[in-house]
PDB file of C-alpha atoms in Angstrom:
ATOM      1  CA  UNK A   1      -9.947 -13.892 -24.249  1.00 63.00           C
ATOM      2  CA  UNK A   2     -10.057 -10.500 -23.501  1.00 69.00           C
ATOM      3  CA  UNK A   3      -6.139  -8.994 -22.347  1.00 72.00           C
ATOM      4  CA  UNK A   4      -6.205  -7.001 -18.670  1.00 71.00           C
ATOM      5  CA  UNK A   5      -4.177  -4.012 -19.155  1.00 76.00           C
ATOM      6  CA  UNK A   6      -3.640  -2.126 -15.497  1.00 75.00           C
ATOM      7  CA  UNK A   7      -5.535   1.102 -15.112  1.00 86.00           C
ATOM      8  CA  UNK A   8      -3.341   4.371 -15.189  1.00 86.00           C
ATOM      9  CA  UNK A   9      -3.798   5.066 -11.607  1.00 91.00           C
ATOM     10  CA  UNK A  10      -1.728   1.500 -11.225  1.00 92.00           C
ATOM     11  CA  UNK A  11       0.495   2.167 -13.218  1.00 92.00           C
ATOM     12  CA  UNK A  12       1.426   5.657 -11.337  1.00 95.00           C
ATOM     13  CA  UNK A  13       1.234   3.962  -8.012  1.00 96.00           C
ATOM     14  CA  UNK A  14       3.697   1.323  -9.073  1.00 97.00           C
ATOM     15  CA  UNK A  15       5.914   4.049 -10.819  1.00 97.00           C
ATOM     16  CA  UNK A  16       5.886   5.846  -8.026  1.00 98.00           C
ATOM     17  CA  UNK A  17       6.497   2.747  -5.392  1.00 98.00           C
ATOM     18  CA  UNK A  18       9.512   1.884  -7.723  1.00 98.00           C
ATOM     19  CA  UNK A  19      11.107   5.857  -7.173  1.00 99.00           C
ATOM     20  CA  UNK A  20      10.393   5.949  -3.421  1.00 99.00           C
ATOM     21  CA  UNK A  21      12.192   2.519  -2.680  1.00 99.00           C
ATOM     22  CA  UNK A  22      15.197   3.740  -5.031  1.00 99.00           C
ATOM     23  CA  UNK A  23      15.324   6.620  -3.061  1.00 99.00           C
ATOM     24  CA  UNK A  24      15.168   4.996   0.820  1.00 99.00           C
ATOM     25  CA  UNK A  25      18.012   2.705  -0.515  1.00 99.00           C
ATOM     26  CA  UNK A  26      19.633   5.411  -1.359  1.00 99.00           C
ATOM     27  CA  UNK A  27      19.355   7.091   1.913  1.00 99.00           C
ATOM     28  CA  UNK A  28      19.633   3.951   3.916  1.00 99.00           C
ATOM     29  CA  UNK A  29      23.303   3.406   2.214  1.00 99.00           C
ATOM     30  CA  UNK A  30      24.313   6.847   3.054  1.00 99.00           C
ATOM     31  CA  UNK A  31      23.055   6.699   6.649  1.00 99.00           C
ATOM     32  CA  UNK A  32      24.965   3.515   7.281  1.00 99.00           C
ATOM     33  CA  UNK A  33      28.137   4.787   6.052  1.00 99.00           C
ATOM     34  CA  UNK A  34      27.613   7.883   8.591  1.00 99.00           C
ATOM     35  CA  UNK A  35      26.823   5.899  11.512  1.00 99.00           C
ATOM     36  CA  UNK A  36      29.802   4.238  10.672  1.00 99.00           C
ATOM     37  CA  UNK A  37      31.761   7.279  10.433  1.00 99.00           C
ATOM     38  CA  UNK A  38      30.051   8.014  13.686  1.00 99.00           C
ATOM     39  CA  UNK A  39      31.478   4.899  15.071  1.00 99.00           C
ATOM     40  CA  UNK A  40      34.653   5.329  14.545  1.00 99.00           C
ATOM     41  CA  UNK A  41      35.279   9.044  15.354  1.00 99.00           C
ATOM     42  CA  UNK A  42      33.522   7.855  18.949  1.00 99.00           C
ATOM     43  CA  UNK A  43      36.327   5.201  18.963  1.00 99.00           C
ATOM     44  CA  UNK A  44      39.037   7.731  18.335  1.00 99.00           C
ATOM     45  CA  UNK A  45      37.181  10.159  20.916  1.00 99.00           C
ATOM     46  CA  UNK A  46      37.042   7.400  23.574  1.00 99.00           C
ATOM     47  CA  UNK A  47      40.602   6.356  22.770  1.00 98.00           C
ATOM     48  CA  UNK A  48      41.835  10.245  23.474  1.00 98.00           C
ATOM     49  CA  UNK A  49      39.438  10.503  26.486  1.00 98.00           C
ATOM     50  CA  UNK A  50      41.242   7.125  28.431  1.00 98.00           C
ATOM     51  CA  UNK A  51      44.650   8.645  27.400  1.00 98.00           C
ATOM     52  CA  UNK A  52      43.844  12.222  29.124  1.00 97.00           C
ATOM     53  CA  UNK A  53      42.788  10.182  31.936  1.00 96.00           C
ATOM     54  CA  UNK A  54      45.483   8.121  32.383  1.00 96.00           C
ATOM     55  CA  UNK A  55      47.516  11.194  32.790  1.00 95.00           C
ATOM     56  CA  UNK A  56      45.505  12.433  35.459  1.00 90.00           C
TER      57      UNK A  56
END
């Protein structure tokens, strides 16, 4: 029985599948934790808006 070894061309694709997912994880971690920051400077933002207008 003859072994199947993947052609070079595979082997790039899959190399280069493996370093692009690595990388969106990468930038789907760091745009989480800036949406969060996001979040909560809008919460501080709305929290000073209400207070200027209950002063009004």
């Amino acid at each position: 029985k003859k072994e199947v070894t993947p052609a070079v061309s595979t082997t790039i694709l899959h190399s280069v599948n493996r370093n692009v997912i690595s990388e969106q994880k990468v930038q789907d971690r760091q745009l989480s934790e800036q949406a969060d920051s996001l979040a909560a400077r809008n919460a501080e933002l709305n929290r000073q808006l209400q207070e200027l207008i209950c002063q009004i």
